[in-house]
Amino acid sequence: MQVIESNKCHDGYWKRFKHQSTACQSEMTFSVFFPKGYAADVSINQFSLHDSNLSYPTLFWLSGLTCTDQNFVQKAHVEKAANQWNMLIVAPDTSPRDAGLAGEEDDYDFGTGAGFYLDATKQPWSEHYNMHRYVSEELYQLITQTLPVATEQMGIFGHSMGGHGALTIALKHPDKFKSVSAFAPICQPTQCDWGKKAFAGYLDDIADATMYDACALIEQGKRVSALLVDQGTEDNFYPDQLRTESLVEHCDKFNIPATIRMQPGYDHSYFFIATFIEEHIAFHAQQLGV
Amino acid sequence: MQVIESNKCHDGYWKRFKHQSTACQSEMTFSVFFPKGYAADVSINQFSLHDSNLSYPTLFWLSGLTCTDQNFVQKAHVEKAANQWNMLIVAPDTSPRDAGLAGEEDDYDFGTGAGFYLDATKQPWSEHYNMHRYVSEELYQLITQTLPVATEQMGIFGHSMGGHGALTIALKHPDKFKSVSAFAPICQPTQCDWGKKAFAGYLDDIADATMYDACALIEQGKRVSALLVDQGTEDNFYPDQLRTESLVEHCDKFNIPATIRMQPGYDHSYFFIATFIEEHIAFHAQQLGV
């Protein structure tokens, strides 16, 4: 785990790391925002690792198709809210890079930049494309073992494909992530083109797709204690790829306390995310008892 | 003047325009943020042009080497401050694009993305590379004639090469721009490598360079009524390319009321700009009597 970039912002620091991933069998990159309270507590420029006297609430952000960790870092503007709540924010990449597989770079919605937060079972993808395991096990362990994280105060959120990742990982791992929210998530990927393509390409047995579909997981009895979702009405991918109404129906039917808001005039971009990100972080803070 | 992109953000709108430029003899692109008060006043989606009942304070932002209008639009996060003060913010490109000149794309600090906010006199650059005239005359007229701008409440600011542009254009055109600030500006380009290369390449007579050097303009008697500058101490280009101390000396010697702040730990990036942009916009609002 090596620091490859560091930028001061709003008295905190963005630091970008690289490490060798077991789950993805490749070098992976992620970024962490250390709020100004952290910078005041420890010698941030020396990047001292786990100090047991410190304990910070931490959110994982999962990005959408085509993104690296940098879209969120540069465009979402979480710094002031992270400072306000004294939270760490961790932003991983969206797939392995340069795994060297045939066809990996051909499509924006499959392969590089499109890991879909699942564990592939089909060859040759299964050796590298294991973003579910990477995020929920390997990165989770790396972060909780090397940074001063309050493990009982961890949440997860994301955008589009990353919204799907946040919903499904929160539903599958409530022991690790205690709060969840999403921007324009892919709510029911088994029923949309993006999801069908990903599942057909990454999975040997298409029946496994229900392990990576928020609506299907809810039908299987998985639950979250609360949920906040924002969806822009001018989003080019709404409703066909995102199927927000299916999530509304599933939350209603299975009594999941969900606030799912339609936001008039907003599109699928980070301009939309930046508008509501502070409300999402406040929601996580409330859910986590910060 | 044609809208090519539109994104809602914080209840206002970023709109990106293209138009055929006379000064640059090419198609030019710029972006405008319309604050939420504007969106409430007029039918923003139809983009109705000049309405004489409305009048908005307006800032021009000039970007640095390698940038387009989009770096500022995506990374600076001016929306909340623009909403607070009900200001329009106009962000032009940094040079003509695709002028088709030999060598135009060879260097990051000359040609495309490096217009230096001057009017070239050397062939073949003089036909296209006239960003001083473009910003201070052509775009100024286009904006003031087509948008509901309060022409007595216009300011200018920028970053690095664009900080140099803001300082020199404010010094040369106090009738048009009544307030000025800068982030990590090139304060004395006649004395640094970036400036020397630009002036040698764009100008037939190197003596003309003093028309595009903030310190030289101050020596010539040009003045601004107030000035705010922020400079990060960890900026890779400080002090050699930026020469902040020369600006401090000139402001002291010639009694220009200037607040020039060294910001510990900050670098040359938009992370630095995003940290202090709201203070700059508040400074402009105060100077313009908003």
Coordinates of C-alpha atoms in Angstrom, one line a residue:
Chain A
M1 CA 0.0 0.0 0.0
Q2 CA 1.9 2.9 -1.4
V3 CA 1.0 6.6 -1.6
I4 CA 1.2 7.7 -5.3
E5 CA -0.5 11.1 -5.0
S6 CA -1.3 13.6 -2.2
N7 CA -3.3 16.8 -2.5
K8 CA -4.4 19.2 0.3
C9 CA -8.0 20.3 0.0
H10 CA -10.1 22.2 2.5
D11 CA -7.5 21.5 5.2
G12 CA -7.8 17.7 4.7
Y13 CA -5.9 15.5 2.3
W14 CA -6.7 13.3 -0.7
K15 CA -4.2 10.5 -0.9
R16 CA -4.1 8.0 -3.7
F17 CA -2.7 4.6 -3.1
K18 CA -1.7 1.6 -5.1
H19 CA -1.4 -2.0 -3.9
Q20 CA -1.2 -5.5 -5.3
S21 CA -4.7 -7.1 -5.1
T22 CA -5.2 -10.8 -4.4
A23 CA -8.9 -10.7 -5.5
C24 CA -8.1 -9.1 -8.8
Q25 CA -4.7 -10.5 -9.4
S26 CA -3.5 -7.0 -10.5
E27 CA -2.3 -3.7 -9.1
M28 CA -5.3 -1.7 -7.9
T29 CA -5.6 2.0 -7.2
F30 CA -7.8 3.8 -4.7
S31 CA -8.1 7.2 -3.1
V32 CA -8.9 8.2 0.5
F33 CA -10.0 11.6 1.8
F34 CA -8.6 12.3 5.3
P35 CA -10.6 15.1 6.9
K36 CA -9.0 18.1 8.5
G37 CA -9.6 16.6 11.9
Y38 CA -7.4 13.7 10.9
A39 CA -4.7 16.0 9.5
A40 CA -4.7 17.8 12.8
D41 CA -4.5 14.5 14.8
V42 CA -1.6 12.8 13.0
S43 CA 1.4 13.8 10.9
I44 CA -0.5 13.4 7.6
N45 CA 2.5 14.0 5.4
Q46 CA 4.4 11.1 7.0
F47 CA 1.2 9.1 6.6
S48 CA 1.4 7.2 9.9
L49 CA -0.8 4.2 9.7
H50 CA -3.1 2.7 12.3
D51 CA -3.1 4.6 15.6
S52 CA -5.4 2.8 18.1
N53 CA -6.2 6.0 19.9
L54 CA -8.1 7.3 16.8
S55 CA -11.3 6.1 15.3
Y56 CA -13.0 7.7 12.3
P57 CA -16.4 6.9 10.7
T58 CA -15.7 5.7 7.1
L59 CA -17.7 5.6 3.9
F60 CA -16.9 3.6 0.8
W61 CA -17.8 5.3 -2.5
L62 CA -18.4 3.0 -5.5
S63 CA -18.2 4.7 -9.0
G64 CA -20.0 4.0 -12.2
L65 CA -19.2 2.7 -15.7
T66 CA -16.0 4.1 -17.3
C67 CA -14.9 5.8 -14.0
T68 CA -11.7 5.4 -12.1
D69 CA -11.4 6.6 -8.5
Q70 CA -10.6 10.1 -9.9
N71 CA -14.0 11.1 -11.2
F72 CA -15.4 11.1 -7.6
V73 CA -12.2 12.7 -6.1
Q74 CA -12.2 15.6 -8.6
K75 CA -15.9 16.2 -9.2
A76 CA -18.1 15.2 -6.2
H77 CA -16.7 17.7 -3.7
V78 CA -17.2 15.8 -0.5
E79 CA -14.5 17.6 1.4
K80 CA -16.5 20.0 3.4
A81 CA -19.1 17.4 4.5
A82 CA -16.3 14.9 5.4
N83 CA -14.7 17.6 7.5
Q84 CA -18.0 18.4 9.2
W85 CA -18.6 14.8 10.2
N86 CA -14.9 14.0 10.6
M87 CA -15.2 11.0 8.2
L88 CA -12.8 9.1 6.0
I89 CA -14.0 8.5 2.5
V90 CA -12.5 5.6 0.4
A91 CA -13.0 5.5 -3.4
P92 CA -11.8 2.4 -5.2
D93 CA -11.4 1.9 -8.9
T94 CA -14.3 0.2 -10.9
S95 CA -12.4 -2.8 -12.2
P96 CA -8.9 -4.3 -12.6
R97 CA -6.7 -2.5 -15.1
D98 CA -4.6 -4.1 -17.8
A99 CA -5.5 -7.6 -16.9
G100 CA -4.5 -8.4 -20.5
L101 CA -7.7 -10.3 -21.4
A102 CA -9.0 -10.3 -25.0
G103 CA -11.8 -7.9 -25.5
E104 CA -11.2 -6.2 -22.2
E105 CA -11.0 -2.7 -23.7
D106 CA -13.7 -3.1 -26.4
D107 CA -16.8 -1.9 -24.7
Y108 CA -17.5 0.9 -22.2
D109 CA -20.0 -1.4 -20.4
F110 CA -17.9 -4.6 -20.1
G111 CA -14.4 -5.3 -19.0
T112 CA -12.2 -2.4 -18.0
G113 CA -14.1 0.2 -16.0
A114 CA -17.1 -2.1 -15.8
G115 CA -16.4 -4.6 -13.0
F116 CA -20.1 -4.6 -11.9
Y117 CA -19.1 -5.4 -8.3
L118 CA -19.5 -9.1 -8.8
D119 CA -17.2 -12.2 -8.6
A120 CA -16.8 -13.6 -12.1
T121 CA -17.1 -17.3 -12.6
K122 CA -16.6 -17.5 -16.4
Q123 CA -13.1 -17.9 -17.8
P124 CA -11.0 -15.9 -18.5
W125 CA -12.7 -13.1 -16.4
S126 CA -12.9 -15.1 -13.2
E127 CA -9.2 -14.7 -12.4
H128 CA -9.3 -10.9 -12.3
Y129 CA -12.9 -9.6 -12.3
N130 CA -13.8 -10.0 -8.7
M131 CA -14.8 -6.6 -7.6
H132 CA -17.4 -7.9 -5.1
R133 CA -14.7 -9.7 -3.2
Y134 CA -12.2 -6.9 -3.7
V135 CA -14.4 -4.3 -2.2
S136 CA -16.2 -6.3 0.6
E137 CA -13.3 -8.4 1.7
E138 CA -9.9 -7.3 0.5
L139 CA -10.2 -3.5 0.5
Y140 CA -12.4 -3.7 3.6
Q141 CA -9.6 -5.6 5.4
L142 CA -6.8 -3.4 4.1
I143 CA -8.6 -0.2 5.2
T144 CA -9.7 -1.4 8.6
Q145 CA -6.3 -2.9 9.4
T146 CA -4.2 0.0 8.3
L147 CA -6.3 3.1 8.9
P148 CA -7.9 4.2 12.1
V149 CA -11.4 3.3 11.1
A150 CA -14.4 3.0 13.4
T151 CA -15.5 -0.4 12.2
E152 CA -18.9 -0.1 13.7
Q153 CA -19.4 3.2 11.8
M154 CA -18.9 2.2 8.2
G155 CA -21.2 3.0 5.3
I156 CA -21.3 2.6 1.6
F157 CA -22.7 4.6 -1.3
G158 CA -22.2 5.0 -5.0
H159 CA -23.4 6.1 -8.4
S160 CA -25.1 4.1 -11.3
M161 CA -23.2 0.8 -11.5
G162 CA -21.6 1.9 -8.2
G163 CA -25.1 2.5 -6.8
H164 CA -25.9 -1.1 -7.7
G165 CA -22.6 -2.1 -6.0
A166 CA -23.5 -0.1 -2.9
L167 CA -27.0 -1.5 -2.6
T168 CA -26.0 -5.1 -3.2
I169 CA -22.9 -5.1 -1.0
A170 CA -24.9 -3.4 1.8
L171 CA -27.7 -6.0 1.5
K172 CA -25.1 -8.9 1.5
H173 CA -22.8 -7.5 4.2
P174 CA -24.8 -5.7 6.8
D175 CA -22.2 -6.8 9.4
K176 CA -19.7 -4.6 7.6
F177 CA -21.6 -1.7 6.2
K178 CA -24.3 -0.2 8.5
S179 CA -25.6 2.6 6.2
V180 CA -26.2 2.8 2.5
S181 CA -27.3 5.4 -0.1
A182 CA -27.1 5.7 -3.9
F183 CA -27.3 8.1 -6.8
A184 CA -29.1 6.9 -9.9
P185 CA -28.4 3.2 -9.1
I186 CA -29.0 0.3 -11.4
C187 CA -31.7 -1.1 -9.2
Q188 CA -32.6 -4.4 -11.0
P189 CA -29.7 -5.3 -13.3
T190 CA -31.1 -8.8 -14.1
Q191 CA -33.8 -6.9 -16.0
C192 CA -31.8 -4.2 -17.9
D193 CA -29.4 -4.3 -20.9
W194 CA -26.3 -3.3 -18.9
G195 CA -26.9 -6.0 -16.3
K196 CA -27.8 -8.7 -18.8
K197 CA -24.6 -8.1 -20.7
A198 CA -22.5 -8.1 -17.6
F199 CA -24.0 -11.2 -16.1
A200 CA -23.9 -13.1 -19.4
G201 CA -20.2 -12.2 -19.9
Y202 CA -18.9 -12.7 -16.4
L203 CA -21.0 -15.6 -15.0
D204 CA -21.0 -19.3 -16.0
D205 CA -24.4 -19.9 -14.5
I206 CA -26.8 -17.0 -15.1
A207 CA -28.8 -18.1 -12.1
D208 CA -26.0 -16.5 -10.0
A209 CA -27.0 -13.1 -11.2
T210 CA -29.7 -12.9 -8.5
M211 CA -26.8 -12.6 -6.0
Y212 CA -26.0 -9.3 -7.6
D213 CA -29.4 -7.7 -8.0
A214 CA -30.7 -5.4 -5.3
C215 CA -34.4 -6.3 -6.0
A216 CA -33.6 -10.0 -6.1
L217 CA -31.7 -9.8 -2.9
I218 CA -34.6 -8.2 -1.2
E219 CA -36.9 -10.9 -2.4
Q220 CA -34.4 -13.4 -0.9
G221 CA -34.9 -11.8 2.5
K222 CA -31.8 -9.5 2.6
R223 CA -32.5 -6.2 4.3
V224 CA -31.0 -2.8 5.1
S225 CA -32.1 -0.7 8.0
A226 CA -32.6 2.5 5.9
L227 CA -32.0 3.7 2.4
L228 CA -31.6 7.0 0.6
V229 CA -31.7 7.2 -3.2
D230 CA -31.7 10.2 -5.5
Q231 CA -32.7 9.9 -9.2
G232 CA -32.7 12.8 -11.7
T233 CA -35.7 13.1 -14.0
E234 CA -33.5 14.1 -17.0
D235 CA -31.2 11.2 -16.6
N236 CA -30.6 9.6 -20.1
F237 CA -30.5 6.1 -18.5
Y238 CA -33.7 6.5 -16.6
P239 CA -35.9 4.5 -16.5
D240 CA -34.7 1.7 -18.8
Q241 CA -31.3 0.9 -17.4
L242 CA -32.0 2.0 -13.8
R243 CA -35.5 0.7 -13.1
T244 CA -35.9 2.9 -10.0
E245 CA -39.6 2.0 -9.8
S246 CA -38.7 -1.6 -9.2
L247 CA -36.7 -0.6 -6.2
V248 CA -39.6 1.5 -4.9
E249 CA -42.0 -1.4 -5.3
H250 CA -39.6 -3.8 -3.5
C251 CA -39.0 -1.5 -0.6
D252 CA -42.7 -0.9 -0.3
K253 CA -43.6 -4.6 -0.5
F254 CA -40.9 -5.7 1.9
N255 CA -41.2 -2.8 4.4
I256 CA -37.7 -1.4 3.9
P257 CA -37.6 2.2 5.2
A258 CA -36.5 3.9 2.0
T259 CA -36.4 7.5 0.9
I260 CA -36.3 7.4 -2.9
R261 CA -36.4 11.0 -4.4
M262 CA -37.0 12.0 -7.9
Q263 CA -35.0 15.2 -8.6
P264 CA -36.5 17.4 -11.3
G265 CA -34.1 18.5 -14.1
Y266 CA -31.1 16.6 -12.9
D267 CA -29.1 14.3 -15.2
H268 CA -26.8 11.3 -14.7
S269 CA -23.6 13.4 -14.3
Y270 CA -21.4 14.4 -11.3
F271 CA -23.2 17.8 -11.4
F272 CA -26.2 15.9 -10.0
I273 CA -24.0 14.1 -7.5
A274 CA -22.3 17.2 -6.3
T275 CA -25.7 18.8 -5.7
F276 CA -26.9 16.2 -3.2
I277 CA -23.7 14.6 -1.9
E278 CA -23.7 16.6 1.4
E279 CA -27.2 15.4 2.1
H280 CA -26.1 11.8 1.5
I281 CA -23.1 12.2 3.9
A282 CA -25.4 13.7 6.5
F283 CA -27.8 10.7 6.1
H284 CA -24.9 8.3 6.6
A285 CA -23.7 10.3 9.7
Q286 CA -27.2 10.0 11.2
Q287 CA -27.5 6.3 10.4
L288 CA -24.1 5.6 11.9
G289 CA -24.7 7.7 15.0
V290 CA -21.9 10.1 14.2
Chain B
M1 CA -23.8 31.4 -30.0
Q2 CA -25.2 27.9 -29.7
V3 CA -25.8 25.8 -26.6
I4 CA -23.9 22.5 -26.9
E5 CA -24.3 21.2 -23.3
S6 CA -26.5 21.9 -20.3
N7 CA -26.3 20.5 -16.8
K8 CA -28.4 21.4 -13.8
C9 CA -26.2 21.8 -10.6
H10 CA -27.3 23.1 -7.2
D11 CA -30.5 24.4 -8.8
G12 CA -28.6 26.5 -11.3
Y13 CA -27.3 25.5 -14.8
W14 CA -24.0 25.1 -16.4
K15 CA -24.4 25.8 -20.1
R16 CA -21.7 25.3 -22.7
F17 CA -21.7 27.5 -25.8
K18 CA -19.8 27.5 -29.1
H19 CA -19.5 30.5 -31.5
Q20 CA -17.4 31.6 -34.4
S21 CA -14.7 34.0 -33.1
T22 CA -13.5 37.0 -35.1
A23 CA -10.5 37.6 -32.9
C24 CA -9.3 34.0 -33.1
Q25 CA -10.6 33.1 -36.6
S26 CA -11.9 29.8 -35.2
E27 CA -14.8 28.3 -33.4
M28 CA -14.5 29.0 -29.7
T29 CA -16.1 27.3 -26.7
F30 CA -17.0 28.7 -23.4
S31 CA -19.2 27.9 -20.4
V32 CA -21.5 30.0 -18.2
F33 CA -23.0 29.2 -14.8
F34 CA -26.5 30.6 -14.4
P35 CA -27.3 30.7 -10.7
K36 CA -30.5 29.4 -9.3
G37 CA -32.0 32.9 -9.0
Y38 CA -31.5 33.2 -12.8
A39 CA -33.1 29.8 -13.3
A40 CA -36.1 31.0 -11.2
D41 CA -36.4 34.3 -13.2
V42 CA -36.3 33.0 -16.7
S43 CA -37.2 29.9 -18.6
I44 CA -33.6 28.5 -18.5
N45 CA -34.3 25.5 -20.7
Q46 CA -35.5 27.7 -23.5
F47 CA -32.4 29.9 -22.9
S48 CA -34.1 33.2 -23.4
L49 CA -31.4 35.8 -24.1
H50 CA -31.1 39.4 -22.9
D51 CA -34.0 40.5 -20.7
S52 CA -33.6 44.1 -19.8
N53 CA -35.5 43.7 -16.6
L54 CA -32.8 41.5 -15.2
S55 CA -29.2 42.4 -14.3
Y56 CA -26.7 40.0 -12.8
P57 CA -23.2 40.6 -11.5
T58 CA -20.8 38.6 -13.6
L59 CA -17.3 37.2 -13.2
F60 CA -15.0 36.0 -16.0
W61 CA -12.7 33.0 -15.0
L62 CA -9.5 32.5 -17.0
S63 CA -7.9 29.1 -16.8
G64 CA -4.3 28.0 -16.9
L65 CA -2.0 26.1 -19.3
T66 CA -3.4 22.9 -20.9
C67 CA -7.0 23.7 -19.6
T68 CA -10.2 24.0 -21.5
D69 CA -13.3 25.6 -20.0
Q70 CA -14.2 22.3 -18.4
N71 CA -11.5 22.0 -15.8
F72 CA -13.0 25.0 -13.9
V73 CA -16.6 23.8 -14.6
Q74 CA -16.0 20.4 -13.2
K75 CA -13.5 20.9 -10.4
A76 CA -13.8 24.4 -8.9
H77 CA -17.2 24.1 -7.4
V78 CA -18.4 27.7 -7.6
E79 CA -22.1 26.9 -7.8
K80 CA -23.1 27.5 -4.2
A81 CA -21.2 30.8 -4.0
A82 CA -22.6 31.9 -7.3
N83 CA -26.1 31.1 -6.0
Q84 CA -25.4 33.0 -2.8
W85 CA -24.4 36.2 -4.6
N86 CA -26.7 35.6 -7.6
M87 CA -23.8 35.9 -10.0
L88 CA -23.1 34.6 -13.6
I89 CA -19.7 33.1 -14.1
V90 CA -18.2 32.9 -17.6
A91 CA -15.3 30.5 -18.3
P92 CA -13.7 30.8 -21.8
D93 CA -11.2 28.3 -23.3
T94 CA -7.5 29.1 -23.1
S95 CA -6.6 29.3 -26.8
P96 CA -8.0 28.7 -30.2
R97 CA -8.4 25.0 -31.1
D98 CA -7.4 23.3 -34.3
A99 CA -6.1 26.5 -36.0
G100 CA -3.9 24.2 -38.1
L101 CA -0.6 25.9 -37.4
A102 CA 2.7 23.9 -37.6
G103 CA 3.9 23.1 -34.1
E104 CA 0.6 24.1 -32.5
E105 CA 0.3 20.8 -30.6
D106 CA 3.9 20.2 -29.8
D107 CA 4.3 21.8 -26.3
Y108 CA 2.0 22.1 -23.3
D109 CA 3.2 25.7 -22.7
F110 CA 2.9 27.1 -26.3
G111 CA 0.1 26.9 -28.9
T112 CA -3.0 25.0 -28.1
G113 CA -4.1 25.5 -24.5
A114 CA -1.5 28.2 -24.0
G115 CA -2.8 31.4 -25.5
F116 CA -1.3 33.5 -22.7
Y117 CA -4.0 36.1 -23.0
L118 CA -2.0 38.2 -25.4
D119 CA -2.5 39.4 -29.1
A120 CA 0.1 37.7 -31.2
T121 CA 2.0 39.8 -33.7
K122 CA 4.3 37.1 -35.2
Q123 CA 3.2 35.0 -38.2
P124 CA 1.5 32.6 -38.3
W125 CA 0.2 32.9 -34.8
S126 CA -1.1 36.5 -35.2
E127 CA -4.1 35.3 -37.2
H128 CA -5.5 33.1 -34.5
Y129 CA -3.8 33.6 -31.1
N130 CA -5.4 36.8 -29.9
M131 CA -6.9 35.7 -26.5
H132 CA -6.4 39.2 -25.1
R133 CA -8.7 40.7 -27.7
Y134 CA -11.0 37.7 -27.5
V135 CA -11.6 37.9 -23.8
S136 CA -11.5 41.7 -23.3
E137 CA -13.4 42.7 -26.4
E138 CA -15.2 40.0 -28.3
L139 CA -16.4 37.7 -25.5
Y140 CA -17.0 40.8 -23.3
Q141 CA -19.3 42.2 -26.0
L142 CA -21.0 38.9 -26.7
I143 CA -21.8 38.3 -23.1
T144 CA -22.9 41.8 -22.3
Q145 CA -25.0 42.1 -25.4
T146 CA -26.7 38.7 -25.1
L147 CA -27.0 38.0 -21.4
P148 CA -28.5 40.1 -18.6
V149 CA -25.2 41.3 -17.2
A150 CA -24.8 44.2 -14.8
T151 CA -22.0 45.8 -16.8
E152 CA -21.0 48.0 -13.8
Q153 CA -20.6 44.8 -11.7
M154 CA -18.1 42.7 -13.7
G155 CA -15.0 41.1 -12.3
I156 CA -12.3 38.8 -13.5
F157 CA -10.2 36.1 -11.9
G158 CA -8.1 33.1 -12.9
H159 CA -5.4 30.5 -12.2
S160 CA -1.7 30.4 -13.1
M161 CA -1.6 31.5 -16.8
G162 CA -5.2 32.6 -16.3
G163 CA -4.2 34.5 -13.1
H164 CA -1.7 36.4 -15.3
G165 CA -4.6 36.9 -17.7
A166 CA -6.9 38.2 -15.0
L167 CA -4.3 40.6 -13.5
T168 CA -3.2 42.0 -16.9
I169 CA -6.7 42.4 -18.3
A170 CA -7.9 44.0 -15.1
L171 CA -5.0 46.4 -15.1
K172 CA -5.5 47.3 -18.8
H173 CA -9.3 47.4 -18.8
P174 CA -10.5 48.9 -15.5
D175 CA -13.5 50.3 -17.3
K176 CA -14.8 46.8 -18.0
F177 CA -13.6 44.7 -15.0
K178 CA -14.0 46.4 -11.6
S179 CA -12.7 43.6 -9.4
V180 CA -9.8 41.1 -9.8
S181 CA -8.3 38.1 -7.9
A182 CA -6.0 35.3 -8.8
F183 CA -4.8 31.8 -7.7
A184 CA -1.1 31.1 -8.2
P185 CA -0.8 33.7 -11.0
I186 CA 2.2 34.1 -13.2
C187 CA 3.0 37.5 -11.7
Q188 CA 6.0 38.6 -13.9
P189 CA 6.0 36.6 -17.1
T190 CA 8.8 38.6 -18.7
Q191 CA 11.1 37.2 -16.1
C192 CA 10.1 33.5 -16.1
D193 CA 10.6 30.6 -18.6
W194 CA 6.9 30.2 -19.4
G195 CA 6.5 33.8 -20.2
K196 CA 9.8 34.2 -22.1
K197 CA 8.9 31.2 -24.3
A198 CA 5.4 32.6 -25.0
F199 CA 6.5 36.1 -25.8
A200 CA 9.4 35.0 -28.0
G201 CA 7.0 32.8 -29.9
Y202 CA 4.0 35.0 -30.2
L203 CA 5.5 38.5 -30.5
D204 CA 7.5 40.1 -33.3
D205 CA 8.9 42.8 -31.0
I206 CA 9.8 41.4 -27.6
A207 CA 9.4 45.0 -26.2
D208 CA 5.6 44.4 -26.5
A209 CA 5.8 41.8 -23.7
T210 CA 5.6 44.6 -21.1
M211 CA 2.0 45.0 -22.2
Y212 CA 1.3 41.5 -20.9
D213 CA 3.2 41.5 -17.6
A214 CA 1.3 42.6 -14.4
C215 CA 4.5 44.0 -12.7
A216 CA 5.5 45.9 -15.8
L217 CA 2.0 47.3 -16.2
I218 CA 2.0 48.5 -12.6
E219 CA 5.4 50.2 -13.3
Q220 CA 3.7 51.9 -16.3
G221 CA 1.1 53.4 -14.0
K222 CA -1.7 50.9 -14.5
R223 CA -3.8 50.3 -11.3
V224 CA -6.5 48.2 -9.8
S225 CA -8.5 49.3 -6.7
A226 CA -7.9 46.1 -4.8
L227 CA -6.5 42.6 -5.3
L228 CA -6.7 39.2 -3.7
V229 CA -4.2 36.5 -4.5
D230 CA -3.7 33.0 -3.0
Q231 CA -0.5 31.1 -3.5
G232 CA 0.2 27.5 -2.2
T233 CA 3.5 26.9 -0.5
E234 CA 3.8 23.4 -2.0
D235 CA 3.1 24.6 -5.6
N236 CA 5.7 23.0 -7.9
F237 CA 5.9 26.1 -10.0
Y238 CA 6.5 28.4 -7.0
P239 CA 8.5 30.6 -7.0
D240 CA 10.4 30.3 -10.3
Q241 CA 7.5 30.5 -12.8
L242 CA 5.1 32.5 -10.6
R243 CA 7.4 35.1 -9.0
T244 CA 4.8 36.0 -6.3
E245 CA 7.3 38.1 -4.4
S246 CA 7.7 40.5 -7.4
L247 CA 4.0 41.2 -7.3
V248 CA 4.2 41.8 -3.5
E249 CA 7.0 44.2 -4.0
H250 CA 5.2 46.1 -6.9
C251 CA 2.0 46.4 -4.9
D252 CA 3.9 47.7 -1.9
K253 CA 6.0 50.1 -3.9
F254 CA 3.1 51.5 -5.9
N255 CA 0.5 51.5 -3.0
I256 CA -1.9 49.0 -4.6
P257 CA -4.2 47.6 -1.8
A258 CA -3.4 43.9 -2.2
T259 CA -4.0 40.8 0.0
I260 CA -1.5 38.2 -1.1
R261 CA -1.7 35.1 1.0
M262 CA 0.6 32.2 1.2
Q263 CA -1.4 29.0 1.9
P264 CA 0.7 26.3 3.7
G265 CA 0.6 22.9 2.2
Y266 CA -1.5 23.7 -0.9
D267 CA -0.3 22.8 -4.4
H268 CA -1.0 24.1 -8.0
S269 CA -4.1 22.0 -8.5
Y270 CA -7.9 22.6 -8.5
F271 CA -7.9 21.0 -5.0
F272 CA -6.3 24.3 -4.0
I273 CA -8.7 26.4 -6.0
A274 CA -11.8 24.6 -4.7
T275 CA -10.6 25.3 -1.2
F276 CA -10.5 29.1 -1.5
I277 CA -12.9 29.8 -4.4
E278 CA -15.8 30.8 -2.2
E279 CA -13.6 33.4 -0.5
H280 CA -12.6 34.8 -3.8
I281 CA -16.2 35.1 -5.0
A282 CA -17.1 36.8 -1.7
F283 CA -14.2 39.3 -2.3
H284 CA -15.5 40.1 -5.8
A285 CA -19.1 40.5 -4.4
Q286 CA -17.7 43.0 -1.8
Q287 CA -15.7 44.9 -4.4
L288 CA -18.6 45.1 -6.8
G289 CA -21.1 46.2 -4.2
V290 CA -23.2 43.1 -4.6

